[in-house]
Structure formats: structure tokens, C-alpha cells
mmCIF file of C-alpha atoms in Angstrom:
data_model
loop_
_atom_site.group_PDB
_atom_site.id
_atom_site.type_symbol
_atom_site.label_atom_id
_atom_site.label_comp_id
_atom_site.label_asym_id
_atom_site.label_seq_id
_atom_site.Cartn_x
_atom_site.Cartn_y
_atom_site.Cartn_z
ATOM 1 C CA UNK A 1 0.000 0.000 0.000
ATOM 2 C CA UNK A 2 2.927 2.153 1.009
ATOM 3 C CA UNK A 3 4.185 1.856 -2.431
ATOM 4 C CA UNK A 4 0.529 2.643 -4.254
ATOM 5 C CA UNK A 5 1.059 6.132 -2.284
ATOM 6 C CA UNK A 6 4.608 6.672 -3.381
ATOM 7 C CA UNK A 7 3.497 5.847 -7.118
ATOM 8 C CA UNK A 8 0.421 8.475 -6.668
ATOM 9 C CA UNK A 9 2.698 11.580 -4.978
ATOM 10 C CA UNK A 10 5.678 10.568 -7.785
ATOM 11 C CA UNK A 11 2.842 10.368 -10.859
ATOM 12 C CA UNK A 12 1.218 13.714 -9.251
ATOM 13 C CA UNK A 13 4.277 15.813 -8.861
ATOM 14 C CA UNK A 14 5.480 15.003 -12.421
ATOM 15 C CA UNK A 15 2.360 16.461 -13.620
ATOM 16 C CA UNK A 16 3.058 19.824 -12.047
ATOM 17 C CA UNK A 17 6.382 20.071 -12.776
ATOM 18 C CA UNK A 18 6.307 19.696 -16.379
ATOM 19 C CA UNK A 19 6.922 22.710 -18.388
ATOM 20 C CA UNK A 20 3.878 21.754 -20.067
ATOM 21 C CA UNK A 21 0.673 21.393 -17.756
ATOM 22 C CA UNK A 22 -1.715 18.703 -19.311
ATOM 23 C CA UNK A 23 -4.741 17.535 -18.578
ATOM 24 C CA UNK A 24 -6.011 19.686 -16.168
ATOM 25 C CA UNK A 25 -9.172 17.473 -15.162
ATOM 26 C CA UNK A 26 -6.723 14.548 -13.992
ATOM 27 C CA UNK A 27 -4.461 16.985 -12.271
ATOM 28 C CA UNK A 28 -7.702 17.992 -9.939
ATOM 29 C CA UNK A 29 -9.439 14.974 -9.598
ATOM 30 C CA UNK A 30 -5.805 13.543 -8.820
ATOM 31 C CA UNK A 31 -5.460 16.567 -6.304
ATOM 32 C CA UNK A 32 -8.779 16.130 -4.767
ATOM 33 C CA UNK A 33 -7.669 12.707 -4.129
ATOM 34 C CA UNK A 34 -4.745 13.390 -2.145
ATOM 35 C CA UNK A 35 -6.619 13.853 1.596
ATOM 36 C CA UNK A 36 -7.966 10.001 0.765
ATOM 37 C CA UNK A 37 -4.195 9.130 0.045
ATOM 38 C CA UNK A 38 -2.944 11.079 2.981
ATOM 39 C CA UNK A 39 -5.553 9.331 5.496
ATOM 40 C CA UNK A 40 -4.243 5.797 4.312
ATOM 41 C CA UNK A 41 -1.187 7.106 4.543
ATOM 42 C CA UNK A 42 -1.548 7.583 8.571
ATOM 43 C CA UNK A 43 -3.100 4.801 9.011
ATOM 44 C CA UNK A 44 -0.146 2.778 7.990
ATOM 45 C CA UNK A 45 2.413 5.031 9.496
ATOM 46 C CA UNK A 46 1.305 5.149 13.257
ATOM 47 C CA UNK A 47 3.238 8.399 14.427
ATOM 48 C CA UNK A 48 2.326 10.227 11.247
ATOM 49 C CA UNK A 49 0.099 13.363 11.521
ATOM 50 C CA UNK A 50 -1.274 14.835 8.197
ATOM 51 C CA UNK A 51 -0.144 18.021 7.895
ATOM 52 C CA UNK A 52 -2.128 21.462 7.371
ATOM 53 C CA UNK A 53 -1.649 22.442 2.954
ATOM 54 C CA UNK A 54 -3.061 24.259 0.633
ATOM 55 C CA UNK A 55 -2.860 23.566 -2.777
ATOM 56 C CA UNK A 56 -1.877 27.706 -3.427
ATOM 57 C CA UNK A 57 0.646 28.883 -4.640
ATOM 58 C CA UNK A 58 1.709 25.847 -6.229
ATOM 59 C CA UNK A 59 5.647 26.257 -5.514
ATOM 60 C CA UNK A 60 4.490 25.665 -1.669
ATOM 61 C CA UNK A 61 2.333 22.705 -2.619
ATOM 62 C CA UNK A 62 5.086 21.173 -4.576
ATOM 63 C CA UNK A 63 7.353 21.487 -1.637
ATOM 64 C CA UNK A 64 4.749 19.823 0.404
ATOM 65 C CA UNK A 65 4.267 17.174 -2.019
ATOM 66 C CA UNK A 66 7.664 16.454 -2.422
ATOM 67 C CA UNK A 67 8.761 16.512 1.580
ATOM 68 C CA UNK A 68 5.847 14.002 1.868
ATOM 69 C CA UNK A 69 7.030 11.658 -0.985
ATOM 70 C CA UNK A 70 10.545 11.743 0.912
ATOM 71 C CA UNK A 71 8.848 10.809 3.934
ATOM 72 C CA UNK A 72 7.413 7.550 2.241
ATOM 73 C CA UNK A 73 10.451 6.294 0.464
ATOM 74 C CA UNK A 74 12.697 7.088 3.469
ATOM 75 C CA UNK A 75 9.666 4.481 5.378
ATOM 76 C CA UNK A 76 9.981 2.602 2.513
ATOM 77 C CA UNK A 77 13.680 1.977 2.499
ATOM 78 C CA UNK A 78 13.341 1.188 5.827
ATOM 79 C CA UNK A 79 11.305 -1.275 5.104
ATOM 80 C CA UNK A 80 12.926 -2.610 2.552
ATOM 81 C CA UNK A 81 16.598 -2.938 4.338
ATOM 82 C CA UNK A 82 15.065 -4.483 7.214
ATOM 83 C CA UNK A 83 13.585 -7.315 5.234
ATOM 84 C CA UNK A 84 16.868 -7.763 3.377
ATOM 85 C CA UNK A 85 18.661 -7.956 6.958
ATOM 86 C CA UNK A 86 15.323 -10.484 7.565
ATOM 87 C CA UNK A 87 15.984 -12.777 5.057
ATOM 88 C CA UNK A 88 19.730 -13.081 5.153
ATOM 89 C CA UNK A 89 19.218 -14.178 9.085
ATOM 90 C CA UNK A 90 17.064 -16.700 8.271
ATOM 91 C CA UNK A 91 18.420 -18.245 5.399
ATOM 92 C CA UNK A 92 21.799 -18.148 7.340
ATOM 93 C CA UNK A 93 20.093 -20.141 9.944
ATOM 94 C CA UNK A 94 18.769 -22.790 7.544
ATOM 95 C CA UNK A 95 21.444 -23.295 5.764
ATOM 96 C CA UNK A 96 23.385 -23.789 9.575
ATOM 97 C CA UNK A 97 20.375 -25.791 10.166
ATOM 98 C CA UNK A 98 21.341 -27.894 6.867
ATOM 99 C CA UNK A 99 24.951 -28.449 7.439
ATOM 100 C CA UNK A 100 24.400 -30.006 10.612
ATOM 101 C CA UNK A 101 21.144 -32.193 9.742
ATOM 102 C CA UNK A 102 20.876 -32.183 6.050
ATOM 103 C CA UNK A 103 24.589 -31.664 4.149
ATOM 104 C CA UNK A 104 22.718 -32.388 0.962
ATOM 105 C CA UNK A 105 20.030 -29.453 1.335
ATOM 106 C CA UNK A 106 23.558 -27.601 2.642
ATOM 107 C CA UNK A 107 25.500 -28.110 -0.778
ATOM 108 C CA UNK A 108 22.530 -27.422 -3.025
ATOM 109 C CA UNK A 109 21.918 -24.013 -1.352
ATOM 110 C CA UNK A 110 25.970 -22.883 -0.836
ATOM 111 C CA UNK A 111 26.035 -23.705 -4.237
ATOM 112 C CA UNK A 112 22.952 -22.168 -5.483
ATOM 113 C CA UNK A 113 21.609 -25.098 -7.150
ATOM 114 C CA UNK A 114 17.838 -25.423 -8.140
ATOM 115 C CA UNK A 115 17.139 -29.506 -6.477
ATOM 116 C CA UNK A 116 15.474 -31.156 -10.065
ATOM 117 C CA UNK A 117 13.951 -34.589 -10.188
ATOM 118 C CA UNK A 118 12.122 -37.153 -12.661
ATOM 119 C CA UNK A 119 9.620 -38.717 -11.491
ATOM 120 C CA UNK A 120 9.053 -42.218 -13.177
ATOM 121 C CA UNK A 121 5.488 -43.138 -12.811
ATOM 122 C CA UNK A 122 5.451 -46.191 -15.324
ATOM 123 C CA UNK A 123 8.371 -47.866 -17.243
ATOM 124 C CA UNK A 124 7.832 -50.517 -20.107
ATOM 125 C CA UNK A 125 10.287 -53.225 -19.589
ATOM 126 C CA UNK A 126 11.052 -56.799 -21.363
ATOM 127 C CA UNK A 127 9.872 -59.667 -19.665
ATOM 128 C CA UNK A 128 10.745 -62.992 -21.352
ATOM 129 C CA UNK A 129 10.490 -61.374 -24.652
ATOM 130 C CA UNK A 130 7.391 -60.169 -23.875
ATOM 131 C CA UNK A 131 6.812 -56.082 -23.670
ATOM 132 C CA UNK A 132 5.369 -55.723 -20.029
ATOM 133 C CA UNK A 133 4.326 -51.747 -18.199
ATOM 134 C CA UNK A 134 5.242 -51.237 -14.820
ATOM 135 C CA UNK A 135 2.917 -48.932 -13.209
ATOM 136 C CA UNK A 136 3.730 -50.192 -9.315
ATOM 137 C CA UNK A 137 6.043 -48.063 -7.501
ATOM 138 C CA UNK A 138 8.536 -50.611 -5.982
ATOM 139 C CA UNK A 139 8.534 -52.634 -9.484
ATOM 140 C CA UNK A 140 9.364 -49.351 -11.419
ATOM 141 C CA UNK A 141 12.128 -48.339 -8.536
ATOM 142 C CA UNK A 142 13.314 -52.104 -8.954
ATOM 143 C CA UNK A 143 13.368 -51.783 -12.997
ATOM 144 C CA UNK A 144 15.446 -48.320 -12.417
ATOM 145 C CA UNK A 145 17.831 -49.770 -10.017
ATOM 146 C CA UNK A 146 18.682 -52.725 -12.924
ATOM 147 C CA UNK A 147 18.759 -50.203 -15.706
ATOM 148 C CA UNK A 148 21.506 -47.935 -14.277
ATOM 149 C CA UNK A 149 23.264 -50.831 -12.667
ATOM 150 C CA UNK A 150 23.737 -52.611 -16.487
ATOM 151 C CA UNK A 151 23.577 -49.449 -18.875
ATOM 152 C CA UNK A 152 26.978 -48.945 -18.730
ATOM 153 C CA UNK A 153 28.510 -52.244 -18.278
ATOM 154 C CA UNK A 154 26.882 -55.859 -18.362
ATOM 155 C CA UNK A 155 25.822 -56.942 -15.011
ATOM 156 C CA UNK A 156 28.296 -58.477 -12.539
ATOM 157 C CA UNK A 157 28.061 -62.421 -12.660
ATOM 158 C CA UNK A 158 28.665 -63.955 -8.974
ATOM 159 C CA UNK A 159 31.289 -66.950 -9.411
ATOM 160 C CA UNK A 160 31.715 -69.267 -5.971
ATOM 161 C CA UNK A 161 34.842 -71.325 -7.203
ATOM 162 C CA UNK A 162 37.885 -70.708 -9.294
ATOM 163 C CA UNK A 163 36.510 -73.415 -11.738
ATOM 164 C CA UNK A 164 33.104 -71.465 -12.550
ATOM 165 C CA UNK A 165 35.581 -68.505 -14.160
ATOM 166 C CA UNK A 166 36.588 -68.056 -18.291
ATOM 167 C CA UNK A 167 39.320 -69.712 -19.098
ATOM 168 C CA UNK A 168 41.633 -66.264 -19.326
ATOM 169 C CA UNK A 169 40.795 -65.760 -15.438
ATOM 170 C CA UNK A 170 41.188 -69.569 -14.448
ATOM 171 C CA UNK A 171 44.891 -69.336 -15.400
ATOM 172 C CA UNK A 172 45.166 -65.845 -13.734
ATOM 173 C CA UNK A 173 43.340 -66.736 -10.683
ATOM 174 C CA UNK A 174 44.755 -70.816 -10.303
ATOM 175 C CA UNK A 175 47.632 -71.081 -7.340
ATOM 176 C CA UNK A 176 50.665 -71.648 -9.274
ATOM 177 C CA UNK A 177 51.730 -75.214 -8.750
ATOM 178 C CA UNK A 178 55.563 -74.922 -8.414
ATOM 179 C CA UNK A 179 55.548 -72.361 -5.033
ATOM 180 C CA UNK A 180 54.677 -73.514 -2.070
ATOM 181 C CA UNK A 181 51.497 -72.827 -0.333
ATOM 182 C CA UNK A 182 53.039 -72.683 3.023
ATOM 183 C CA UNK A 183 55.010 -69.692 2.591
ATOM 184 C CA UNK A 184 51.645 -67.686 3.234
ATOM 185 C CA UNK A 185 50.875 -69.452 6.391
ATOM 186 C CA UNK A 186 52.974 -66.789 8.377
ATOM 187 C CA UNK A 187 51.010 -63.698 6.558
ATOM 188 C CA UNK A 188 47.675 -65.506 6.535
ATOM 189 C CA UNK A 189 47.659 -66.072 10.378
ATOM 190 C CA UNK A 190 45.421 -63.788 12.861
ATOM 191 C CA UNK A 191 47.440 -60.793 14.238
ATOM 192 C CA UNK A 192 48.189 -61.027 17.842
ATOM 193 C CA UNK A 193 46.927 -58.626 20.795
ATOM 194 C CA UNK A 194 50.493 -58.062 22.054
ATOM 195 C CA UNK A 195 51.179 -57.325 17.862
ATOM 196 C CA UNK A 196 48.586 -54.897 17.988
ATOM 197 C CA UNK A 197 50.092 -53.383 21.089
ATOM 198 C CA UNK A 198 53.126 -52.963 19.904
ATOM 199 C CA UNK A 199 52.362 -51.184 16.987
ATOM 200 C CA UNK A 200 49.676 -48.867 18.415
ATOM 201 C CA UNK A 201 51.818 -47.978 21.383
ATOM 202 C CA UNK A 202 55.144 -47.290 18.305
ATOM 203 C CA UNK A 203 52.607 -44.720 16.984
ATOM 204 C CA UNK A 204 53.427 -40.959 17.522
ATOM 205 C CA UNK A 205 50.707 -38.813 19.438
ATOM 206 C CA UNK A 206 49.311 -35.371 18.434
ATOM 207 C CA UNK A 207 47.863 -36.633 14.707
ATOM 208 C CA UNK A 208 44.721 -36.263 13.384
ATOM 209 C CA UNK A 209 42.185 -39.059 13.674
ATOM 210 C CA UNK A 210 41.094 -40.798 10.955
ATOM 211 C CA UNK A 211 37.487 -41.454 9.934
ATOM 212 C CA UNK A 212 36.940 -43.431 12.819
ATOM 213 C CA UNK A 213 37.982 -40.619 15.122
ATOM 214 C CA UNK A 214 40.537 -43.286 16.992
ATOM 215 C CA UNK A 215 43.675 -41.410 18.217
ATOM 216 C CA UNK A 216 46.839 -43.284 19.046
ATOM 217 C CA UNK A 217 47.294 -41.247 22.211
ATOM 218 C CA UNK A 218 44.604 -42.966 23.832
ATOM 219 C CA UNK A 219 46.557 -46.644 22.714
ATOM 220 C CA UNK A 220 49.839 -45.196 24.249
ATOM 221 C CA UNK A 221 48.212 -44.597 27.849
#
């Protein structure tokens, strides 16, 4: 509404302060709409008191127009700034709010990016050679899951022996006959506790934890 009242003191002033003054009919019905405008205008602005004018000589009622339309887009400005200062607090909030509950909400607003999705309401799929729609939400997420998985590359075929592999990985993949499996029976065997102590405790302190937050100074107490 503010900015209604701002639009109606800026349209009014340019009309009498054109070299040119036009449409005199619009200039006073415009005119003998400003007390309506300046009413509204106090009820919005709650320490505002209309002030006494006249519309003679019109250099004073320019001047009068013109301090009120200063007095609206200072309000306005206010306004306006505020908001701004509004919105960045809140926004700075969600996105703190993101980072520590939702990092993917967190990435897509640091980096400005618009969060797009398909939605897949039906697929057609081949089912023993036979065309077959999918209109069921788990079979279509099932059908999606399989295409991506084998669009690229043909799907992964589980082998549980040596002898089930091609021939080329058989021979890569077969112990070869002439070393002797013992030899691994020192490097295949469980790791002692005092082993584990030993290196642990041969650790240095002060380093940075891995991604299971274990630091050796707690090992070398």
C-alpha cells in the first residue's frame, strides 16, 4: 500500500512540474484525491500526523508534495533494508540448520543449485520377450535400479569357485603349482593382541584421527 502512495505523490508531482501542464481534469481529480491518500497514509504510518496544505501557490504545494514523498520512500527503504537484513538471518540459519542435519540441502543451497527430479510413474520393460508396463512403484524403482546398474557395463556375474571362471581368469586366478602354499601361512595367520600393542603404542601422538575418530594417544596410555 505504502508503495501505491509513493506511485500516486511521484505520478502527481510530475504532472506539475512539467513545463507543459496537461490535462487539467486529472491533475484535480488527482489533487482532490490526495486527503484520501494522505488518510491511508496515517493509518499505515502510526506516528504520522497529516499536515495542514493548501494547494496555493503551487511552488508551496510542490514542496509539500515532495517533503511528503521523501517521507514515504525514506519508510519505505526502511522497510525494505530491514527485510533484506530479515531474510539473510534466516536463510543463514537454515542453511546452519542444513549443514548439521541435512549436508545435501547444505550443498545445493551454498552452491545455489535449483534440487530437479524425474519422477518415473510407469516404465515398459522386457519380460521374457514379452513387452510388459510397470505402473507399481517398488517394481518401477526395482526396474530403475537394474537399468543404471547394467547401462553402462553388463551386469556383474557372482562366481563361488575358481573353476566357474573363463578360461583367461582360471589361469590368472589358479595357485601356481611350483611355489609352495606354506610360505603364506605366516602372513595368513590372525594378528596377535600383544602385535597390535606394539604397533599402536610405536605410533606418535598429536595426529589427526582418521574417519573413525581413533587417536593413538589414547593406545599409548
Amino acid at each position: 500500500m505504502l508503495i501505491a502512495i509513493n506511485k500516486f505523490l511521484d505520478r502527481l508531482l510530475f504532472k506539475l512540474t512539467t513545463s507543459r501542464l496537461s490535462r487539467p481534469a486529472q491533475i484535480s481529480q488527482m489533487i482532490n484525491s490526495l486527503p484520501t491518500q494522505l488518510i491511508l497514509l496515517k493509518s499505515l504510518l502510526t506516528d504520522y500526523t497529516i499536515p495542514i496544505y493548501s494547494t496555493t501557490p503551487l511552488p508551496a504545494f510542490v514542496k509539500f508534495l515532495r517533503s511528503q514523498k521523501a517521507l514515504v520512500s525514506a519508510y519505505l527503504s526502511t522497510q525494505f533494508h530491514q527485510h533484506r537484513v530479515d531474510s539473510i538471518e534466516y536463510y543463514t540459519a537454515l542453511r546452519d540448520k542444513h549443514f548439521s542435519i541435512s549436508p545435501g540441502s547444505f550443498i545445493s543451497s551454498a552452491l545455489s543449485v535449483e534440487h530437479r527430479s524425474i519422477v518415473l510413474d510407469r516404465v515398459l520393460v522386457v519380460i521374457d520377450s514379452n513387452p510388459t508396463l510397470l505402473t507399481e512403484p517398488s517394481d518401477i524403482k526395482q526396474a530403475a535400479i537394474k537399468h543404471f546398474q547394467s547401462v553402462a557395463t553388463p551386469p556383474l556375474i557372482q562366481y563361488s569357485s575358481i573353476d566357474e571362471f573363463p578360461p583367461r581368469w582360471q589361469r590368472a586366478y589358479t595357485p601356481i603349482s611350483d611355489i609352495d602354499s606354506s610360505l603364506y601361512n605366516s602372513v595368513m595367520s590372525p594378528i596377535l593382541d600383544e602385535e597390535w600393542m606394539i604397533i599402536l603404542q610405536s605410533m606418535p601422538n598429536n595426529k589427526a584421527s582418521g574417519p573413525l575418530k581413533f587417536l593413538t594417544k589414547c593406545s599409548n596410555i
